[in-house]
Amino acid sequence: MRSYHLSHTGAGPAGLTVREHATPVPGPGQALVAVRATSLSFRELMVLEGTYVLPVKPDVVPVSDGAGDVVAVGPGVRTTRTGDRVAATLFPSWQDGPFAAEHLPQRGGSLDGMLTELALVDADSLVTVPAHLTYEEAATLPCAAVTAWNALTGDGAGLRPGDTVVVQGSGGVSLFALQLAKALGARVIATTSSPVKAARLRELGADHVIDYTAAPDWAAEVRTLTAGRGADRIVDVAGLLHESVRAVALAGTIACVGFVGASATPLDPRAVFASGATIRSVAVGSRAQFTAMNAVIEAHGIRPLVDRVFPFEEAVDAYRHYATGRAFGKVVISHAPQA
């Protein structure tokens, strides 16, 4: 079997190497997964460059997101069986409840990830993927989709039909948040930087799209579109929380899921207090949240957007394409044997 390894950080995709390994044998509580596809997220670029906020072990097999088939199970495994189509959670020990320090070990960081032909994983970290999805589509779910689901539903109150949600840009989390919010009955306002992307966001179901190159004060635009009330929930991927505070409704929720923006203005505590908003950081989600999200995806026939699929042998090119920032949808690596 072949696996990619991150031999050194800070060198970009040039730090990736491919190696041959013996086929692993699952021990007690473990499953062996033939990985059919993996997908990239912003997290993977940070791992590559050595800027990820959580520990990354030397020579790690990268990539948290993957889907495939269970080909063998070890003694005592009852949660999955040979032949199941599965994806693996990013935090293997996080089964349910709030995030905690004991759940910090993460796939593709402190633990080996999915950019491999065969992955040896804890069986209870696997979830069955929706039956209507291809492996390439299912591989997009573990990081971006679960993060979006947590941002929309993970605060206890959850999203209610008729709520207004703001999603920022057209990255993986934002696209999933748009699709899932619409499935849950919300009104969605999306922000973007171009008329072409605006059109595609409308096709996905966005009720309103704000082009922030034409209207830089997107928070004021949100206020206008909500008759001055503001949005009930904002999925903030840019880290521009001072703008989200201006756009959120009284006692609304801001889910902070990233910081892809180049800079951030310090928050004014008076503005935060006046908003009455809850600002909540979101670290992907638990296995229980993954399972609940999959049920909604299956019930509504949601299909993830895939921008481009690269063969396993061209994984380095997949990273380079993703790093350009031009993808609309997920960049996927197919592990299918090449003819």
mmCIF file of C-alpha atoms in Angstrom:
data_model
loop_
_atom_site.group_PDB
_atom_site.id
_atom_site.type_symbol
_atom_site.label_atom_id
_atom_site.label_comp_id
_atom_site.label_asym_id
_atom_site.label_seq_id
_atom_site.Cartn_x
_atom_site.Cartn_y
_atom_site.Cartn_z
ATOM 1 C CA MET A 1 0.000 0.000 0.000
ATOM 2 C CA ARG A 2 1.049 3.597 -0.621
ATOM 3 C CA SER A 3 0.809 6.578 1.705
ATOM 4 C CA TYR A 4 1.754 10.220 1.406
ATOM 5 C CA HIS A 5 3.840 11.658 4.227
ATOM 6 C CA LEU A 6 4.617 15.233 5.169
ATOM 7 C CA SER A 7 8.390 14.930 5.447
ATOM 8 C CA HIS A 8 8.857 18.594 6.424
ATOM 9 C CA THR A 9 6.633 21.612 6.917
ATOM 10 C CA GLY A 10 7.007 25.081 5.465
ATOM 11 C CA ALA A 11 7.898 23.852 1.972
ATOM 12 C CA GLY A 12 4.351 23.687 0.641
ATOM 13 C CA PRO A 13 3.378 20.655 -1.463
ATOM 14 C CA ALA A 14 7.072 19.934 -2.060
ATOM 15 C CA GLY A 15 7.154 18.571 1.492
ATOM 16 C CA LEU A 16 4.948 15.609 0.487
ATOM 17 C CA THR A 17 6.495 12.232 -0.354
ATOM 18 C CA VAL A 18 4.978 8.840 -1.252
ATOM 19 C CA ARG A 19 6.085 5.614 0.432
ATOM 20 C CA GLU A 20 5.244 1.920 0.271
ATOM 21 C CA HIS A 21 4.110 0.115 3.425
ATOM 22 C CA ALA A 22 3.005 -3.362 4.428
ATOM 23 C CA THR A 23 -0.748 -3.854 4.714
ATOM 24 C CA PRO A 24 -1.836 -3.081 8.302
ATOM 25 C CA VAL A 25 -3.729 -5.625 10.368
ATOM 26 C CA PRO A 26 -6.519 -4.270 12.596
ATOM 27 C CA GLY A 27 -6.195 -4.967 16.292
ATOM 28 C CA PRO A 28 -8.913 -4.928 18.975
ATOM 29 C CA GLY A 29 -11.420 -2.131 18.344
ATOM 30 C CA GLN A 30 -9.861 -1.181 15.005
ATOM 31 C CA ALA A 31 -11.016 -1.247 11.381
ATOM 32 C CA LEU A 32 -9.045 -1.199 8.149
ATOM 33 C CA VAL A 33 -10.517 1.171 5.561
ATOM 34 C CA ALA A 34 -9.707 1.096 1.857
ATOM 35 C CA VAL A 35 -9.745 4.838 1.229
ATOM 36 C CA ARG A 36 -11.483 5.666 -2.058
ATOM 37 C CA ALA A 37 -11.266 9.462 -1.910
ATOM 38 C CA THR A 38 -9.968 12.318 0.218
ATOM 39 C CA SER A 39 -10.663 16.050 0.125
ATOM 40 C CA LEU A 40 -8.726 19.186 1.029
ATOM 41 C CA SER A 41 -9.682 22.035 3.313
ATOM 42 C CA PHE A 42 -7.947 25.181 4.560
ATOM 43 C CA ARG A 43 -6.745 23.149 7.522
ATOM 44 C CA GLU A 44 -4.554 21.071 5.205
ATOM 45 C CA LEU A 45 -2.726 24.144 3.933
ATOM 46 C CA MET A 46 -1.962 25.180 7.521
ATOM 47 C CA VAL A 47 -0.653 21.684 8.310
ATOM 48 C CA LEU A 48 1.537 21.870 5.213
ATOM 49 C CA GLU A 49 2.982 25.250 6.157
ATOM 50 C CA GLY A 50 3.441 24.481 9.849
ATOM 51 C CA THR A 51 0.875 27.062 10.999
ATOM 52 C CA TYR A 52 -1.886 24.733 12.201
ATOM 53 C CA VAL A 53 -3.068 25.548 15.717
ATOM 54 C CA LEU A 54 -2.963 21.924 16.939
ATOM 55 C CA PRO A 55 0.058 19.591 17.148
ATOM 56 C CA VAL A 56 1.283 17.859 13.984
ATOM 57 C CA LYS A 57 3.548 14.861 14.441
ATOM 58 C CA PRO A 58 6.697 14.444 12.336
ATOM 59 C CA ASP A 59 6.252 12.531 9.081
ATOM 60 C CA VAL A 60 2.474 12.493 9.435
ATOM 61 C CA VAL A 61 0.179 11.006 6.804
ATOM 62 C CA PRO A 62 -1.837 14.175 6.081
ATOM 63 C CA VAL A 63 -5.489 14.988 5.326
ATOM 64 C CA SER A 64 -8.321 14.606 7.801
ATOM 65 C CA ASP A 65 -11.107 13.969 5.296
ATOM 66 C CA GLY A 66 -11.670 10.679 3.525
ATOM 67 C CA ALA A 67 -14.234 8.043 2.638
ATOM 68 C CA GLY A 68 -13.986 4.403 1.653
ATOM 69 C CA ASP A 69 -14.917 0.813 2.438
ATOM 70 C CA VAL A 70 -14.261 -1.242 5.544
ATOM 71 C CA VAL A 71 -12.162 -4.206 4.370
ATOM 72 C CA ALA A 72 -11.308 -5.779 7.732
ATOM 73 C CA VAL A 73 -12.165 -5.378 11.422
ATOM 74 C CA GLY A 74 -10.339 -6.391 14.575
ATOM 75 C CA PRO A 75 -11.592 -8.347 17.580
ATOM 76 C CA GLY A 76 -14.499 -6.845 19.499
ATOM 77 C CA VAL A 77 -15.710 -4.478 16.758
ATOM 78 C CA ARG A 78 -19.510 -4.177 16.749
ATOM 79 C CA THR A 79 -20.110 -0.705 15.292
ATOM 80 C CA THR A 80 -19.081 -1.460 11.715
ATOM 81 C CA ARG A 81 -18.522 -4.441 9.460
ATOM 82 C CA THR A 82 -16.700 -5.404 6.291
ATOM 83 C CA GLY A 83 -18.241 -3.759 3.228
ATOM 84 C CA ASP A 84 -19.634 -0.684 4.994
ATOM 85 C CA ARG A 85 -19.182 2.629 3.148
ATOM 86 C CA VAL A 86 -17.761 4.966 5.747
ATOM 87 C CA ALA A 87 -16.044 8.237 6.563
ATOM 88 C CA ALA A 88 -13.847 8.845 9.596
ATOM 89 C CA THR A 89 -14.311 11.646 12.118
ATOM 90 C CA LEU A 90 -11.563 14.258 12.412
ATOM 91 C CA PHE A 91 -11.356 13.908 16.229
ATOM 92 C CA PRO A 92 -11.590 10.106 16.691
ATOM 93 C CA SER A 93 -12.382 10.075 20.421
ATOM 94 C CA TRP A 94 -15.064 12.801 20.306
ATOM 95 C CA GLN A 95 -18.230 10.747 20.296
ATOM 96 C CA ASP A 96 -20.770 13.248 21.696
ATOM 97 C CA GLY A 97 -21.180 16.159 24.072
ATOM 98 C CA PRO A 98 -18.935 19.228 24.348
ATOM 99 C CA PHE A 99 -15.390 19.313 23.063
ATOM 100 C CA ALA A 100 -12.748 18.625 25.708
ATOM 101 C CA ALA A 101 -8.971 18.394 26.024
ATOM 102 C CA GLU A 102 -9.001 14.607 25.823
ATOM 103 C CA HIS A 103 -10.376 14.884 22.281
ATOM 104 C CA LEU A 104 -7.469 16.950 20.931
ATOM 105 C CA PRO A 105 -5.742 14.080 19.026
ATOM 106 C CA GLN A 106 -6.784 14.691 15.421
ATOM 107 C CA ARG A 107 -6.530 12.871 12.144
ATOM 108 C CA GLY A 108 -3.950 14.231 9.724
ATOM 109 C CA GLY A 109 -2.196 16.085 12.563
ATOM 110 C CA SER A 110 -1.181 14.361 15.774
ATOM 111 C CA LEU A 111 -2.572 11.141 14.216
ATOM 112 C CA ASP A 112 -2.029 9.759 10.733
ATOM 113 C CA GLY A 113 -4.643 10.887 8.234
ATOM 114 C CA MET A 114 -6.406 9.641 5.134
ATOM 115 C CA LEU A 115 -4.035 10.390 2.237
ATOM 116 C CA THR A 116 -3.254 6.697 2.018
ATOM 117 C CA GLU A 117 -4.617 3.658 0.246
ATOM 118 C CA LEU A 118 -5.390 1.818 3.501
ATOM 119 C CA ALA A 119 -6.143 3.562 6.807
ATOM 120 C CA LEU A 120 -6.097 1.808 10.170
ATOM 121 C CA VAL A 121 -8.607 3.598 12.424
ATOM 122 C CA ASP A 122 -10.581 3.190 15.620
ATOM 123 C CA ALA A 123 -13.817 1.538 14.513
ATOM 124 C CA ASP A 124 -15.970 3.756 16.733
ATOM 125 C CA SER A 125 -14.698 6.856 14.890
ATOM 126 C CA LEU A 126 -16.397 5.755 11.655
ATOM 127 C CA VAL A 127 -19.798 6.878 10.378
ATOM 128 C CA THR A 128 -21.845 5.406 7.550
ATOM 129 C CA VAL A 129 -22.020 7.831 4.635
ATOM 130 C CA PRO A 130 -25.304 8.772 2.894
ATOM 131 C CA ALA A 131 -26.172 6.151 0.306
ATOM 132 C CA HIS A 132 -26.753 8.612 -2.551
ATOM 133 C CA LEU A 133 -23.258 10.125 -2.354
ATOM 134 C CA THR A 134 -20.241 9.018 -4.353
ATOM 135 C CA TYR A 135 -16.997 8.389 -2.504
ATOM 136 C CA GLU A 136 -15.698 11.699 -3.857
ATOM 137 C CA GLU A 137 -18.718 13.534 -2.443
ATOM 138 C CA ALA A 138 -18.663 11.669 0.871
ATOM 139 C CA ALA A 139 -14.975 12.499 1.335
ATOM 140 C CA THR A 140 -15.854 16.203 1.577
ATOM 141 C CA LEU A 141 -17.906 15.827 4.757
ATOM 142 C CA PRO A 142 -15.691 15.246 7.849
ATOM 143 C CA CYS A 143 -14.178 18.724 8.286
ATOM 144 C CA ALA A 144 -16.068 21.404 6.346
ATOM 145 C CA ALA A 145 -19.566 19.926 6.436
ATOM 146 C CA VAL A 146 -19.467 18.900 10.107
ATOM 147 C CA THR A 147 -18.075 22.335 10.990
ATOM 148 C CA ALA A 148 -20.958 23.991 9.141
ATOM 149 C CA TRP A 149 -23.482 21.715 10.862
ATOM 150 C CA ASN A 150 -22.007 22.500 14.289
ATOM 151 C CA ALA A 151 -22.048 26.235 13.492
ATOM 152 C CA LEU A 152 -25.757 26.033 12.648
ATOM 153 C CA THR A 153 -27.005 23.619 15.307
ATOM 154 C CA GLY A 154 -24.370 23.005 17.969
ATOM 155 C CA ASP A 155 -25.173 25.745 20.470
ATOM 156 C CA GLY A 156 -28.172 24.049 22.053
ATOM 157 C CA ALA A 157 -30.757 26.455 20.626
ATOM 158 C CA GLY A 158 -30.127 25.409 17.034
ATOM 159 C CA LEU A 159 -31.416 26.899 13.820
ATOM 160 C CA ARG A 160 -35.167 27.469 13.504
ATOM 161 C CA PRO A 161 -37.208 27.639 10.292
ATOM 162 C CA GLY A 162 -37.423 31.255 9.178
ATOM 163 C CA ASP A 163 -34.178 32.316 10.869
ATOM 164 C CA THR A 164 -31.813 34.456 8.824
ATOM 165 C CA VAL A 165 -28.282 33.097 8.388
ATOM 166 C CA VAL A 166 -25.276 34.895 6.892
ATOM 167 C CA VAL A 167 -22.571 32.840 5.209
ATOM 168 C CA GLN A 168 -19.315 34.418 4.071
ATOM 169 C CA GLY A 169 -17.708 33.688 0.726
ATOM 170 C CA SER A 170 -17.682 30.431 -1.198
ATOM 171 C CA GLY A 171 -15.273 28.213 0.739
ATOM 172 C CA GLY A 172 -16.177 24.702 1.809
ATOM 173 C CA VAL A 173 -17.715 25.568 5.197
ATOM 174 C CA SER A 174 -19.748 28.437 3.736
ATOM 175 C CA LEU A 175 -21.146 26.342 0.876
ATOM 176 C CA PHE A 176 -22.137 23.554 3.248
ATOM 177 C CA ALA A 177 -23.649 26.085 5.676
ATOM 178 C CA LEU A 178 -25.753 27.491 2.813
ATOM 179 C CA GLN A 179 -27.002 24.060 1.732
ATOM 180 C CA LEU A 180 -27.702 22.831 5.264
ATOM 181 C CA ALA A 181 -29.346 26.080 6.410
ATOM 182 C CA LYS A 182 -31.743 25.964 3.458
ATOM 183 C CA ALA A 183 -32.564 22.332 4.250
ATOM 184 C CA LEU A 184 -33.426 23.427 7.808
ATOM 185 C CA GLY A 185 -35.777 26.137 6.539
ATOM 186 C CA ALA A 186 -33.619 29.226 7.022
ATOM 187 C CA ARG A 187 -33.323 32.355 4.914
ATOM 188 C CA VAL A 188 -29.709 32.696 3.754
ATOM 189 C CA ILE A 189 -27.748 35.830 2.931
ATOM 190 C CA ALA A 190 -24.400 35.065 1.283
ATOM 191 C CA THR A 191 -21.471 37.388 0.725
ATOM 192 C CA THR A 192 -19.064 37.066 -2.183
ATOM 193 C CA SER A 193 -16.548 38.976 -4.285
ATOM 194 C CA SER A 194 -17.796 38.567 -7.842
ATOM 195 C CA PRO A 195 -20.982 38.479 -9.953
ATOM 196 C CA VAL A 196 -20.051 35.007 -11.260
ATOM 197 C CA LYS A 197 -19.843 33.559 -7.753
ATOM 198 C CA ALA A 198 -23.004 35.453 -6.794
ATOM 199 C CA ALA A 199 -24.898 33.686 -9.556
ATOM 200 C CA ARG A 200 -23.680 30.287 -8.426
ATOM 201 C CA LEU A 201 -24.615 31.022 -4.796
ATOM 202 C CA ARG A 202 -28.141 31.921 -5.928
ATOM 203 C CA GLU A 203 -28.304 28.632 -7.838
ATOM 204 C CA LEU A 204 -27.473 26.857 -4.582
ATOM 205 C CA GLY A 205 -30.424 28.549 -2.894
ATOM 206 C CA ALA A 206 -29.108 31.786 -1.380
ATOM 207 C CA ASP A 207 -32.037 34.174 -0.913
ATOM 208 C CA HIS A 208 -29.806 37.256 -1.169
ATOM 209 C CA VAL A 209 -26.177 37.727 -2.195
ATOM 210 C CA ILE A 210 -24.051 40.728 -1.235
ATOM 211 C CA ASP A 211 -21.086 41.490 -3.492
ATOM 212 C CA TYR A 212 -18.699 43.062 -1.009
ATOM 213 C CA THR A 213 -16.490 44.487 -3.728
ATOM 214 C CA ALA A 214 -19.436 46.619 -4.876
ATOM 215 C CA ALA A 215 -20.836 47.093 -1.348
ATOM 216 C CA PRO A 216 -17.892 46.894 1.100
ATOM 217 C CA ASP A 217 -20.094 47.564 4.137
ATOM 218 C CA TRP A 218 -21.752 44.156 3.988
ATOM 219 C CA ALA A 219 -22.906 44.432 7.614
ATOM 220 C CA ALA A 220 -25.011 47.478 6.712
ATOM 221 C CA GLU A 221 -26.398 45.561 3.718
ATOM 222 C CA VAL A 222 -27.440 42.725 6.039
ATOM 223 C CA ARG A 223 -29.237 45.262 8.227
ATOM 224 C CA THR A 224 -31.053 46.638 5.194
ATOM 225 C CA LEU A 225 -32.093 43.182 4.006
ATOM 226 C CA THR A 226 -33.466 42.340 7.448
ATOM 227 C CA ALA A 227 -35.333 45.651 7.944
ATOM 228 C CA GLY A 228 -32.747 46.749 10.507
ATOM 229 C CA ARG A 229 -33.033 43.654 12.676
ATOM 230 C CA GLY A 230 -29.840 41.847 11.695
ATOM 231 C CA ALA A 231 -29.140 38.158 11.122
ATOM 232 C CA ASP A 232 -30.066 35.517 13.681
ATOM 233 C CA ARG A 233 -26.882 33.581 12.985
ATOM 234 C CA ILE A 234 -23.618 34.384 11.225
ATOM 235 C CA VAL A 235 -21.126 31.726 10.154
ATOM 236 C CA ASP A 236 -17.898 33.747 10.316
ATOM 237 C CA VAL A 237 -15.057 32.098 8.389
ATOM 238 C CA ALA A 238 -12.967 35.237 7.889
ATOM 239 C CA GLY A 239 -12.326 36.200 11.489
ATOM 240 C CA LEU A 240 -13.840 39.653 10.895
ATOM 241 C CA LEU A 241 -15.858 39.452 14.082
ATOM 242 C CA HIS A 242 -16.183 43.229 14.470
ATOM 243 C CA GLU A 243 -18.241 43.261 11.233
ATOM 244 C CA SER A 244 -20.286 40.246 12.290
ATOM 245 C CA VAL A 245 -21.166 42.000 15.557
ATOM 246 C CA ARG A 246 -22.544 44.892 13.491
ATOM 247 C CA ALA A 247 -24.596 42.503 11.348
ATOM 248 C CA VAL A 248 -26.014 40.192 14.013
ATOM 249 C CA ALA A 249 -29.486 40.524 15.506
ATOM 250 C CA LEU A 250 -29.970 41.308 19.178
ATOM 251 C CA ALA A 251 -29.128 38.139 21.127
ATOM 252 C CA GLY A 252 -28.125 36.397 17.905
ATOM 253 C CA THR A 253 -25.262 33.929 17.450
ATOM 254 C CA ILE A 254 -21.910 34.311 15.713
ATOM 255 C CA ALA A 255 -20.156 31.014 15.016
ATOM 256 C CA CYS A 256 -16.439 31.688 14.620
ATOM 257 C CA VAL A 257 -15.143 28.858 12.443
ATOM 258 C CA GLY A 258 -11.955 30.298 10.959
ATOM 259 C CA PHE A 259 -9.722 33.232 10.211
ATOM 260 C CA VAL A 260 -9.019 33.194 6.497
ATOM 261 C CA GLY A 261 -9.123 36.998 6.372
ATOM 262 C CA ALA A 262 -5.755 38.721 6.011
ATOM 263 C CA SER A 263 -6.254 40.891 9.086
ATOM 264 C CA ALA A 264 -8.709 41.456 11.885
ATOM 265 C CA THR A 265 -9.824 44.570 13.707
ATOM 266 C CA PRO A 266 -9.935 44.204 17.515
ATOM 267 C CA LEU A 267 -13.398 43.720 18.940
ATOM 268 C CA ASP A 268 -14.971 46.621 20.782
ATOM 269 C CA PRO A 269 -16.297 45.088 24.026
ATOM 270 C CA ARG A 270 -18.967 47.792 24.182
ATOM 271 C CA ALA A 271 -20.298 46.711 20.776
ATOM 272 C CA VAL A 272 -20.297 43.057 21.834
ATOM 273 C CA PHE A 273 -22.158 43.896 25.027
ATOM 274 C CA ALA A 274 -24.691 46.047 23.185
ATOM 275 C CA SER A 275 -25.380 43.281 20.659
ATOM 276 C CA GLY A 276 -26.205 40.721 23.318
ATOM 277 C CA ALA A 277 -24.747 38.200 20.882
ATOM 278 C CA THR A 278 -23.180 34.862 21.669
ATOM 279 C CA ILE A 279 -19.807 34.435 19.967
ATOM 280 C CA ARG A 280 -18.901 30.756 19.825
ATOM 281 C CA SER A 281 -15.779 29.135 18.442
ATOM 282 C CA VAL A 282 -16.466 25.937 16.510
ATOM 283 C CA ALA A 283 -13.966 23.069 16.316
ATOM 284 C CA VAL A 284 -15.500 20.755 13.698
ATOM 285 C CA GLY A 285 -17.868 18.441 15.614
ATOM 286 C CA SER A 286 -18.511 15.111 17.294
ATOM 287 C CA ARG A 287 -19.389 11.740 15.794
ATOM 288 C CA ALA A 288 -22.983 12.241 16.985
ATOM 289 C CA GLN A 289 -23.176 15.549 15.114
ATOM 290 C CA PHE A 290 -21.695 13.919 11.997
ATOM 291 C CA THR A 291 -24.372 11.217 12.152
ATOM 292 C CA ALA A 292 -27.187 13.747 12.663
ATOM 293 C CA MET A 293 -25.930 15.826 9.732
ATOM 294 C CA ASN A 294 -25.771 12.762 7.480
ATOM 295 C CA ALA A 295 -29.429 12.065 8.221
ATOM 296 C CA VAL A 296 -30.376 15.553 6.992
ATOM 297 C CA ILE A 297 -28.127 15.233 3.933
ATOM 298 C CA GLU A 298 -29.792 11.935 3.061
ATOM 299 C CA ALA A 299 -33.334 13.135 3.751
ATOM 300 C CA HIS A 300 -32.920 16.206 1.539
ATOM 301 C CA GLY A 301 -30.741 14.617 -1.136
ATOM 302 C CA ILE A 302 -28.007 17.214 -0.602
ATOM 303 C CA ARG A 303 -24.960 16.777 -2.844
ATOM 304 C CA PRO A 304 -21.673 18.467 -1.909
ATOM 305 C CA LEU A 305 -20.125 20.708 -4.537
ATOM 306 C CA VAL A 306 -16.949 19.225 -5.991
ATOM 307 C CA ASP A 307 -14.769 21.642 -7.940
ATOM 308 C CA ARG A 308 -12.241 19.167 -9.322
ATOM 309 C CA VAL A 309 -11.046 15.593 -8.797
ATOM 310 C CA PHE A 310 -7.355 14.631 -9.021
ATOM 311 C CA PRO A 311 -5.991 11.070 -9.104
ATOM 312 C CA PHE A 312 -4.023 9.823 -6.099
ATOM 313 C CA GLU A 313 -0.783 10.096 -8.059
ATOM 314 C CA GLU A 314 -1.422 13.826 -8.557
ATOM 315 C CA ALA A 315 -2.177 14.750 -4.940
ATOM 316 C CA VAL A 316 0.547 17.416 -4.986
ATOM 317 C CA ASP A 317 -1.214 19.080 -7.933
ATOM 318 C CA ALA A 318 -4.476 18.940 -5.985
ATOM 319 C CA TYR A 319 -2.850 20.875 -3.146
ATOM 320 C CA ARG A 320 -1.485 23.436 -5.595
ATOM 321 C CA HIS A 321 -4.877 23.898 -7.233
ATOM 322 C CA TYR A 322 -6.586 24.290 -3.870
ATOM 323 C CA ALA A 323 -3.975 26.827 -2.701
ATOM 324 C CA THR A 324 -4.817 29.156 -5.606
ATOM 325 C CA GLY A 325 -8.144 29.939 -3.929
ATOM 326 C CA ARG A 326 -9.975 29.672 -7.254
ATOM 327 C CA ALA A 327 -11.943 26.524 -6.482
ATOM 328 C CA PHE A 328 -15.718 26.794 -6.115
ATOM 329 C CA GLY A 329 -16.471 23.652 -4.167
ATOM 330 C CA LYS A 330 -14.221 20.982 -2.750
ATOM 331 C CA VAL A 331 -10.958 19.773 -4.243
ATOM 332 C CA VAL A 332 -10.938 15.973 -4.101
ATOM 333 C CA ILE A 333 -8.283 13.289 -4.553
ATOM 334 C CA SER A 334 -9.552 9.986 -5.961
ATOM 335 C CA HIS A 335 -7.810 6.860 -4.712
ATOM 336 C CA ALA A 336 -9.397 4.635 -7.355
ATOM 337 C CA PRO A 337 -6.864 2.397 -9.124
ATOM 338 C CA GLN A 338 -5.740 3.952 -12.385
ATOM 339 C CA ALA A 339 -6.391 2.005 -15.585
#
